Amino acid sequence: MSYEAATIKFHGVVQGVGFRPFVYRVAYEMQVKGWVNNTANGVTIHAEGVDLPCFYRRLLSELPTLALVKHHTFESVEVEGFTEFSISQSDMANSGEVLISPDVATCPECLADINSPTNRRYHYPFTNCTNCGPRYSIILDIPYDRPNTTMRQFTLCPDCGVEYYNPYDRRFHAQPIACPRCGPTAILRDTAGAELPGLGQLQIASGAIIAVKGLGGFHLACDALDDRAVEQLRNRKKREAKPFAVMARDLAVVKRYCYIDSEEEKLLSSPAAPIVVLQLKAGLSELGLPESLAPNLNTLGVMLPYTPLHHLLFADGLDLLVMTSANRSGEPLVTDNAAAVRKLDGIADYWLTHNRDICHPIDDSVIRVINGQAVFLRRARGYVPLPLELDDKFLPIMGVGGDMKNTFCLLKDNRAFISQHGGDLGNYDNYKQFTHAVEAFAKVVKANPAELACDLHPDYYSTRYARNSGLPYVAVQHHHAHLVSCLVENGVKDKVLGVVCDGTGFGLDGNVWGFEFLIGDRREFDRVGHLEYLPLPGGDNAVKYPGRIALAYLLRLLPQQADKIGTYFMDIAPEEKAIIAHQIRQDFNTYATSSCGRLFDAVAGLTGICSLVSYEGQAAIELEAAIMPGESGVYSYQIDSDQGMQLIRVATMFSEIMTDLRAQTPLGQIAAKFHNTIGAMILTVLHQLRCEYGASQVALTGGVFQNKYLVEYLVPRLTNAGFTVYQHRRLSPGDGSLCLGQAIIANEVNKNVSSNSR
Ligand code: ZN
Ligand code: ZN
Ligand code: FE
């Protein structure tokens, strides 16, 4: 083999992840000479040696844990005669295309460091290295260097300096590097502000509620095995029924309470360390867990400790902690120490704070494994701000998303950067947080939108933001945006059938859409089917009390059974029943809706499975949780074809559910049959549409497709029937992915405009 030279380039997440020291080590082992350098686009290597293809292969197969190579090239060049291999100090001032890493869970080596009494980082809560630690949450600006992070106020001590500058050290160029001598400190205080020793483990063990500052914001923590503490947290936080997420000491603890398959285990232990929604092995109380952890559910959201601080909280024999976002319900994340003391007054007994500031507030991500695949319920910490790689180049457009579960998206060349979840923009503080986040996010991903895309809903706050921005904007129909985001994620450009099932979206006819069959692509769509319009009684009460929706639907669908209907809904006062009956008869103060979410609400209300909704999606979630497995029955429904529009009619379904209720059929059986029926309706309509349009590619999108039972019922049947099925893999199926579809559709609109004007 002859002595040769090559230029090797890597693009992707290759900076701030220990890439250059890794190259250095492999080069040293293989006696390769030359240099490695960070460039504006990634990492470039000049290599000279005898078997460079082998060197290249080794680099690719042994990549550092956090590196994500999107693109790599190998090109033979002239030998220049280097006598050693070196790491060039990079001049990164104008780095344009370097991806910022998400925050990363503590790596095994750092965990060993904090558990080793002889290590200088023994029990140090801010230990990290190039393979782990805070990233996105602490970045103020790019390039990603310590002075551009919230670590800039901490000057490296000599020991940390040695590690930072030594290419053989695991902490070489780890920007958040710290130790007890030079880094951030954690302080425990009581309500009077007095400092206490420890991190609060003892207080938690004796039943206290502690506000804990984590990576992306404050959590409220208490012992998840302590009934009284969990109940108290629920009362103080005024959180009625929404399940609490828990943090388990380790996988063994998780397995004590939940079933867990290999995919779920992989997710839990991954560097992103998301909350994974797992099936409980038995009822909560049978497992010795408080009922109030997750009322009426058979699942639990579980995560593993992902910072040294979290690991240390478990040091004294605690097994399972409630770890719930510390914000009051509907408000933004709490990230600031002073705000935490103010806002959590009356909720927390103690505050565990630290002096490393959080620049980008970010929630825990939530994932559920459905049909063997990870489905995002919330995409945030551990994933943001990594972009989606797209199949085309796009204009610099920002999709501002919708008002619920808001996310926004910045297109930049062939990438889409999607923000973390914000809250409901109807809350003023959330809206303010959204406007800050837009600026901070755009800065870090170096994208400057020249145009906006928003929802068609004229009253959404996100729409108003677009309208008032001073930039040109395009308003996009909600369900078209859902469809296109799913298509883009899957790289599909064809016209396909789209099934969009969600709670609410502003329709082209001004009605509230939500159980929609579309045929469309990135440019345009036709509505080719939907659930028949049903009357949603006006006012907030309807969405809060599913029984009222059920009553309204039944009165419209089965007027001849009105007397019988009156005997259900014991929890609705007679006067109120009369008002609803009047509303339906006169069509007064009602909205016409084809919403799928409201159909779930109505069935949950009719069966009494959920009679009071205190968090979004509760009725549907509890209806799914009530399912008795093994039931294959399906209720009847009708499909009417009217001028190419397929209309799903549900009167017979409701009538049969009432018959089942009168026969005292177990509710779990009714819940299962209802789910089967939704699946069957979708299958029937799709068969019809395939005949009519010849399309056999189907995209499933909308929040309803976070329902594990429904997806696992539907997808295998679709596949068996010869359909090609597309689902969300990188983003949430719910409104969290609207922003991507909006931006892509706006890009198409622009292309059209410019080609028309030519
Ligand atoms: Zn580490
Ligand atoms: Zn130090
Ligand atoms: Fe939606």
CSV table of C-alpha atoms in Angstrom, one decimal, residues 272-618:
chain,number,residue,atom,x,y,z
A,272,ALA,CA,-32.4,12.5,25.1
A,273,ALA,CA,-33.9,10.8,28.2
A,274,PRO,CA,-37.5,11.6,27.4
A,275,ILE,CA,-40.6,10.8,29.4
A,276,VAL,CA,-41.9,7.5,28.0
A,277,VAL,CA,-45.6,6.7,28.5
A,278,LEU,CA,-45.6,3.1,29.8
A,279,GLN,CA,-48.3,0.5,30.5
A,280,LEU,CA,-48.7,-0.1,34.2
A,281,LYS,CA,-48.5,-3.7,35.3
A,282,ALA,CA,-51.6,-3.4,37.4
A,283,GLY,CA,-53.8,-0.8,38.9
A,284,LEU,CA,-51.9,2.0,40.7
A,285,SER,CA,-53.1,1.0,44.2
A,286,GLU,CA,-52.4,-2.7,43.5
A,287,LEU,CA,-48.8,-1.7,42.8
A,288,GLY,CA,-48.7,0.3,46.0
A,289,LEU,CA,-48.7,3.6,44.1
A,290,PRO,CA,-51.0,6.6,44.9
A,291,GLU,CA,-54.2,6.7,42.8
A,292,SER,CA,-53.7,10.4,42.4
A,293,LEU,CA,-50.5,9.9,40.4
A,294,ALA,CA,-52.5,9.2,37.2
A,295,PRO,CA,-56.2,9.1,38.0
A,296,ASN,CA,-58.3,6.8,35.8
A,297,LEU,CA,-55.3,5.8,33.7
A,298,ASN,CA,-53.5,2.5,33.1
A,299,THR,CA,-50.3,4.2,31.9
A,300,LEU,CA,-47.6,6.2,33.6
A,301,GLY,CA,-45.2,8.8,32.1
A,302,VAL,CA,-41.7,7.8,33.3
A,303,MET,CA,-38.2,9.2,32.8
A,304,LEU,CA,-34.8,8.4,34.2
A,305,PRO,CA,-32.5,11.0,35.9
A,306,TYR,CA,-30.8,13.1,33.3
A,307,THR,CA,-28.6,15.5,35.2
A,308,PRO,CA,-26.2,14.8,38.0
A,309,LEU,CA,-28.5,16.8,40.3
A,310,HIS,CA,-31.3,14.4,39.6
A,311,HIS,CA,-29.1,11.3,40.2
A,312,LEU,CA,-28.0,12.8,43.5
A,313,LEU,CA,-31.6,13.3,44.6
A,314,PHE,CA,-32.0,9.5,44.5
A,315,ALA,CA,-28.8,8.9,46.6
A,316,ASP,CA,-30.6,8.3,49.9
A,317,GLY,CA,-32.9,5.4,49.0
A,318,LEU,CA,-35.6,7.2,47.2
A,319,ASP,CA,-37.0,5.2,44.3
A,320,LEU,CA,-39.6,7.2,42.5
A,321,LEU,CA,-40.2,10.9,42.4
A,322,VAL,CA,-43.0,12.9,41.0
A,323,MET,CA,-41.3,15.3,38.5
A,324,THR,CA,-43.9,17.7,37.2
A,325,SER,CA,-43.3,21.1,35.5
A,326,ALA,CA,-43.4,23.7,38.2
A,327,ASN,CA,-45.5,26.2,36.3
A,328,ARG,CA,-49.1,26.8,37.4
A,329,SER,CA,-51.4,25.1,34.9
A,330,GLY,CA,-51.6,27.0,31.6
A,331,GLU,CA,-48.6,29.3,32.4
A,332,PRO,CA,-45.1,29.2,31.0
A,333,LEU,CA,-42.3,27.2,32.4
A,334,VAL,CA,-40.6,28.8,35.5
A,335,THR,CA,-36.9,29.2,34.8
A,336,ASP,CA,-35.7,32.1,37.0
A,337,ASN,CA,-34.8,31.7,40.6
A,338,ALA,CA,-36.6,34.8,41.9
A,339,ALA,CA,-39.7,34.0,39.8
A,340,ALA,CA,-39.7,30.5,41.2
A,341,VAL,CA,-39.8,31.7,44.7
A,342,ARG,CA,-42.6,34.2,43.8
A,343,LYS,CA,-44.7,31.9,41.6
A,344,LEU,CA,-44.4,28.7,43.7
A,345,ASP,CA,-45.2,30.4,46.9
A,346,GLY,CA,-47.8,28.2,48.6
A,347,ILE,CA,-46.9,25.2,46.5
A,348,ALA,CA,-43.3,24.3,47.3
A,349,ASP,CA,-42.0,23.7,50.8
A,350,TYR,CA,-38.4,24.1,49.7
A,351,TRP,CA,-36.5,25.4,46.8
A,352,LEU,CA,-33.5,23.7,45.3
A,353,THR,CA,-32.0,26.3,43.0
A,354,HIS,CA,-28.6,26.9,41.3
A,355,ASN,CA,-26.8,29.8,39.6
A,356,ARG,CA,-26.5,28.5,36.1
A,357,ASP,CA,-29.0,30.4,34.1
A,358,ILE,CA,-31.5,28.8,31.7
A,359,CYS,CA,-31.5,30.7,28.4
A,360,HIS,CA,-34.0,28.5,26.5
A,361,PRO,CA,-36.8,27.2,28.7
A,362,ILE,CA,-37.6,23.7,27.6
A,363,ASP,CA,-40.0,21.0,28.8
A,364,ASP,CA,-39.3,17.3,29.0
A,365,SER,CA,-40.1,15.5,25.8
A,366,VAL,CA,-42.9,12.9,26.0
A,367,ILE,CA,-43.0,9.8,23.8
A,368,ARG,CA,-45.2,6.8,23.5
A,369,VAL,CA,-44.3,3.6,21.6
A,370,ILE,CA,-47.1,2.8,19.3
A,371,ASN,CA,-47.1,-0.1,16.9
A,372,GLY,CA,-43.4,-0.6,17.7
A,373,GLN,CA,-42.5,3.0,16.8
A,374,ALA,CA,-41.7,6.0,18.9
A,375,VAL,CA,-44.4,8.7,18.6
A,376,PHE,CA,-43.9,12.1,20.0
A,377,LEU,CA,-46.6,13.5,22.3
A,378,ARG,CA,-44.3,16.4,22.9
A,379,ARG,CA,-41.0,17.1,21.2
A,380,ALA,CA,-38.7,19.3,23.3
A,381,ARG,CA,-35.7,18.6,25.6
A,382,GLY,CA,-33.2,16.2,24.0
A,383,TYR,CA,-34.4,16.8,20.5
A,384,VAL,CA,-34.8,20.5,19.9
A,385,PRO,CA,-33.0,22.3,18.1
A,386,LEU,CA,-32.0,19.5,15.8
A,387,PRO,CA,-33.5,20.2,12.4
A,388,LEU,CA,-35.4,17.9,10.0
A,389,GLU,CA,-33.5,17.4,6.8
A,390,LEU,CA,-35.7,18.2,3.9
A,391,ASP,CA,-35.8,16.9,0.3
A,392,ASP,CA,-35.6,20.4,-1.3
A,393,LYS,CA,-34.3,23.9,-0.7
A,394,PHE,CA,-36.9,26.2,0.8
A,395,LEU,CA,-37.3,29.9,1.2
A,396,PRO,CA,-36.7,31.4,4.6
A,397,ILE,CA,-40.2,31.1,5.9
A,398,MET,CA,-41.4,30.8,9.5
A,399,GLY,CA,-44.5,28.8,10.3
A,400,VAL,CA,-45.9,30.3,13.5
A,401,GLY,CA,-48.0,27.2,14.4
A,402,GLY,CA,-51.4,27.2,16.1
A,403,ASP,CA,-52.6,28.5,19.4
A,404,MET,CA,-52.7,25.2,21.3
A,405,LYS,CA,-49.4,23.3,22.1
A,406,ASN,CA,-47.7,25.9,20.0
A,407,THR,CA,-44.4,25.3,18.2
A,408,PHE,CA,-43.0,27.3,15.4
A,409,CYS,CA,-40.7,26.3,12.5
A,410,LEU,CA,-38.0,28.1,10.6
A,411,LEU,CA,-37.1,26.9,7.2
A,412,LYS,CA,-33.5,27.5,6.1
A,413,ASP,CA,-32.3,26.0,2.8
A,414,ASN,CA,-33.0,22.3,3.1
A,415,ARG,CA,-33.6,22.2,6.8
A,416,ALA,CA,-36.6,22.8,9.1
A,417,PHE,CA,-35.8,23.9,12.7
A,418,ILE,CA,-38.8,23.3,14.9
A,419,SER,CA,-39.0,25.0,18.3
A,420,GLN,CA,-39.8,23.4,21.6
A,421,HIS,CA,-43.4,23.3,22.7
A,422,GLY,CA,-44.8,26.5,24.2
A,423,GLY,CA,-48.1,26.5,25.9
A,424,ASP,CA,-51.5,27.8,24.8
A,425,LEU,CA,-51.0,31.2,23.3
A,426,GLY,CA,-54.4,32.3,24.6
A,427,ASN,CA,-52.5,32.9,27.9
A,428,TYR,CA,-50.8,36.3,27.8
A,429,ASP,CA,-47.6,35.1,29.6
A,430,ASN,CA,-47.3,32.2,27.1
A,431,TYR,CA,-47.8,34.6,24.3
A,432,LYS,CA,-45.0,36.9,25.6
A,433,GLN,CA,-42.8,33.8,26.1
A,434,PHE,CA,-43.6,32.8,22.4
A,435,THR,CA,-42.4,36.2,21.1
A,436,HIS,CA,-39.1,35.9,23.1
A,437,ALA,CA,-38.6,32.3,22.0
A,438,VAL,CA,-39.0,33.2,18.3
A,439,GLU,CA,-36.1,35.7,18.6
A,440,ALA,CA,-33.9,33.5,20.8
A,441,PHE,CA,-34.5,30.5,18.6
A,442,ALA,CA,-33.9,32.4,15.3
A,443,LYS,CA,-30.6,33.6,16.7
A,444,VAL,CA,-29.3,30.2,17.6
A,445,VAL,CA,-30.3,28.5,14.4
A,446,LYS,CA,-29.2,31.5,12.4
A,447,ALA,CA,-32.4,31.8,10.4
A,448,ASN,CA,-34.1,35.0,9.5
A,449,PRO,CA,-37.6,34.6,8.2
A,450,ALA,CA,-38.6,36.9,5.3
A,451,GLU,CA,-42.2,35.6,5.4
A,452,LEU,CA,-44.6,34.0,7.8
A,453,ALA,CA,-47.2,31.3,7.5
A,454,CYS,CA,-50.1,31.0,10.0
A,455,ASP,CA,-53.4,29.2,10.6
A,456,LEU,CA,-56.5,30.3,8.7
A,457,HIS,CA,-58.3,30.9,12.0
A,458,PRO,CA,-58.7,34.7,12.1
A,459,ASP,CA,-58.7,34.9,15.9
A,460,TYR,CA,-55.7,32.8,16.8
A,461,TYR,CA,-53.1,34.8,18.6
A,462,SER,CA,-50.5,33.2,16.4
A,463,THR,CA,-52.5,34.5,13.3
A,464,ARG,CA,-52.5,38.0,14.8
A,465,TYR,CA,-48.8,37.8,15.4
A,466,ALA,CA,-48.3,37.0,11.7
A,467,ARG,CA,-50.7,39.8,10.7
A,468,ASN,CA,-48.9,42.4,12.9
A,469,SER,CA,-45.4,41.3,12.0
A,470,GLY,CA,-45.0,43.6,9.1
A,471,LEU,CA,-43.8,40.7,7.0
A,472,PRO,CA,-45.8,39.1,4.2
A,473,TYR,CA,-47.8,36.1,5.4
A,474,VAL,CA,-49.9,33.2,4.1
A,475,ALA,CA,-52.8,31.8,6.0
A,476,VAL,CA,-53.0,28.0,5.8
A,477,GLN,CA,-56.0,25.7,6.5
A,478,HIS,CA,-55.4,23.8,9.7
A,479,HIS,CA,-55.9,20.2,8.4
A,480,HIS,CA,-54.0,20.9,5.2
A,481,ALA,CA,-51.0,21.9,7.3
A,482,HIS,CA,-51.4,18.7,9.4
A,483,LEU,CA,-51.4,16.6,6.2
A,484,VAL,CA,-48.4,18.4,4.6
A,485,SER,CA,-46.2,18.1,7.8
A,486,CYS,CA,-46.8,14.4,7.7
A,487,LEU,CA,-45.9,14.2,4.0
A,488,VAL,CA,-42.8,16.3,4.4
A,489,GLU,CA,-41.6,14.2,7.3
A,490,ASN,CA,-41.9,11.2,5.0
A,491,GLY,CA,-40.4,12.9,1.9
A,492,VAL,CA,-43.6,12.4,-0.1
A,493,LYS,CA,-44.4,14.7,-2.9
A,494,ASP,CA,-47.3,12.9,-4.5
A,495,LYS,CA,-51.0,13.6,-4.1
A,496,VAL,CA,-52.1,11.3,-1.3
A,497,LEU,CA,-55.2,10.6,0.8
A,498,GLY,CA,-55.0,12.3,4.2
A,499,VAL,CA,-56.9,11.2,7.3
A,500,VAL,CA,-56.8,14.1,9.7
A,501,CYS,CA,-58.4,13.5,13.1
A,502,ASP,CA,-58.1,16.1,15.8
A,503,GLY,CA,-60.0,18.3,18.2
A,504,THR,CA,-60.6,21.5,16.3
A,505,GLY,CA,-59.4,23.4,13.2
A,506,PHE,CA,-61.0,26.3,11.3
A,507,GLY,CA,-62.6,25.0,8.2
A,508,LEU,CA,-62.9,26.6,4.8
A,509,ASP,CA,-66.7,26.8,5.3
A,510,GLY,CA,-66.2,28.5,8.7
A,511,ASN,CA,-67.2,25.4,10.6
A,512,VAL,CA,-65.1,23.6,13.1
A,513,TRP,CA,-63.4,20.7,11.2
A,514,GLY,CA,-61.7,17.7,12.9
A,515,PHE,CA,-62.5,14.3,11.3
A,516,GLU,CA,-61.4,15.0,7.7
A,517,PHE,CA,-60.5,13.1,4.6
A,518,LEU,CA,-58.4,15.1,2.3
A,519,ILE,CA,-56.7,14.4,-1.0
A,520,GLY,CA,-53.8,16.7,-1.5
A,521,ASP,CA,-50.2,17.6,-1.7
A,522,ARG,CA,-47.9,20.4,-0.6
A,523,ARG,CA,-49.7,22.8,-3.0
A,524,GLU,CA,-53.4,22.2,-2.6
A,525,PHE,CA,-56.1,19.9,-1.2
A,526,ASP,CA,-59.7,18.9,-1.7
A,527,ARG,CA,-61.9,17.8,1.2
A,528,VAL,CA,-63.4,14.5,0.0
A,529,GLY,CA,-65.0,13.2,3.2
A,530,HIS,CA,-65.8,14.1,6.8
A,531,LEU,CA,-67.8,13.2,9.9
A,532,GLU,CA,-71.3,14.7,9.6
A,533,TYR,CA,-71.7,18.1,11.2
A,534,LEU,CA,-73.0,17.9,14.8
A,535,PRO,CA,-74.1,20.7,17.1
A,536,LEU,CA,-71.6,21.8,19.7
A,537,PRO,CA,-73.4,23.8,22.4
A,538,GLY,CA,-71.8,27.2,22.8
A,539,GLY,CA,-69.9,28.3,25.8
A,540,ASP,CA,-67.0,26.9,27.8
A,541,ASN,CA,-69.1,24.4,29.6
A,542,ALA,CA,-69.5,22.0,26.7
A,543,VAL,CA,-65.8,21.3,26.3
A,544,LYS,CA,-65.5,20.9,30.1
A,545,TYR,CA,-68.5,18.6,30.5
A,546,PRO,CA,-68.5,15.8,27.9
A,547,GLY,CA,-72.1,14.9,29.0
A,548,ARG,CA,-73.4,18.1,27.5
A,549,ILE,CA,-71.8,17.3,24.1
A,550,ALA,CA,-73.3,13.8,24.3
A,551,LEU,CA,-76.7,15.2,25.1
A,552,ALA,CA,-76.6,17.7,22.2
A,553,TYR,CA,-75.4,15.0,19.7
A,554,LEU,CA,-78.1,12.6,20.8
A,555,LEU,CA,-80.9,15.1,20.6
A,556,ARG,CA,-79.8,16.0,17.1
A,557,LEU,CA,-79.2,12.4,15.9
A,558,LEU,CA,-82.0,10.6,17.6
A,559,PRO,CA,-84.8,13.1,18.2
A,560,GLN,CA,-87.4,10.3,18.3
A,561,GLN,CA,-85.7,8.9,21.4
A,562,ALA,CA,-85.6,12.3,23.2
A,563,ASP,CA,-87.5,10.9,26.2
A,564,LYS,CA,-85.2,8.0,26.7
A,565,ILE,CA,-82.2,10.3,26.3
A,566,GLY,CA,-83.4,12.4,29.2
A,567,THR,CA,-82.9,9.5,31.6
A,568,TYR,CA,-79.1,9.6,31.0
A,569,PHE,CA,-76.9,12.4,32.2
A,570,MET,CA,-77.9,12.3,35.8
A,571,ASP,CA,-75.2,14.9,36.5
A,572,ILE,CA,-76.8,17.6,34.3
A,573,ALA,CA,-79.5,19.6,36.0
A,574,PRO,CA,-83.0,19.5,34.4
A,575,GLU,CA,-83.0,23.2,33.7
A,576,GLU,CA,-79.7,22.8,31.9
A,577,LYS,CA,-81.0,19.9,29.9
A,578,ALA,CA,-83.9,22.0,28.8
A,579,ILE,CA,-81.6,24.8,27.7
A,580,ILE,CA,-79.5,22.4,25.6
A,581,ALA,CA,-82.6,20.9,24.1
A,582,HIS,CA,-83.8,24.3,23.2
A,583,GLN,CA,-80.4,25.2,21.7
A,584,ILE,CA,-80.5,22.1,19.5
A,585,ARG,CA,-84.1,22.4,18.4
A,586,GLN,CA,-83.7,26.1,17.4
A,587,ASP,CA,-80.1,25.7,16.3
A,588,PHE,CA,-79.3,28.6,18.6
A,589,ASN,CA,-75.9,29.3,20.0
A,590,THR,CA,-74.3,26.1,18.6
A,591,TYR,CA,-71.4,25.4,16.3
A,592,ALA,CA,-71.4,22.9,13.6
A,593,THR,CA,-68.5,20.6,14.0
A,594,SER,CA,-67.0,17.5,12.4
A,595,SER,CA,-64.5,17.2,15.2
A,596,CYS,CA,-63.2,13.7,16.0
A,597,GLY,CA,-62.0,14.8,19.5
A,598,ARG,CA,-65.6,15.9,20.3
A,599,LEU,CA,-66.9,12.5,19.1
A,600,PHE,CA,-64.6,10.9,21.7
A,601,ASP,CA,-65.8,13.4,24.3
A,602,ALA,CA,-69.4,12.6,23.5
A,603,VAL,CA,-68.9,8.9,24.0
A,604,ALA,CA,-66.9,9.4,27.2
A,605,GLY,CA,-69.7,11.6,28.4
A,606,LEU,CA,-72.5,9.2,27.4
A,607,THR,CA,-70.9,6.3,29.1
A,608,GLY,CA,-69.9,8.3,32.1
A,609,ILE,CA,-66.3,7.2,31.7
A,610,CYS,CA,-65.3,10.9,31.8
A,611,SER,CA,-67.8,13.5,33.0
A,612,LEU,CA,-65.5,16.4,33.8
A,613,VAL,CA,-62.5,17.5,31.6
A,614,SER,CA,-59.8,19.3,33.5
A,615,TYR,CA,-57.0,18.9,30.9
A,616,GLU,CA,-56.8,18.8,27.1
A,617,GLY,CA,-57.7,15.4,25.6
A,618,GLN,CA,-58.7,13.9,29.0
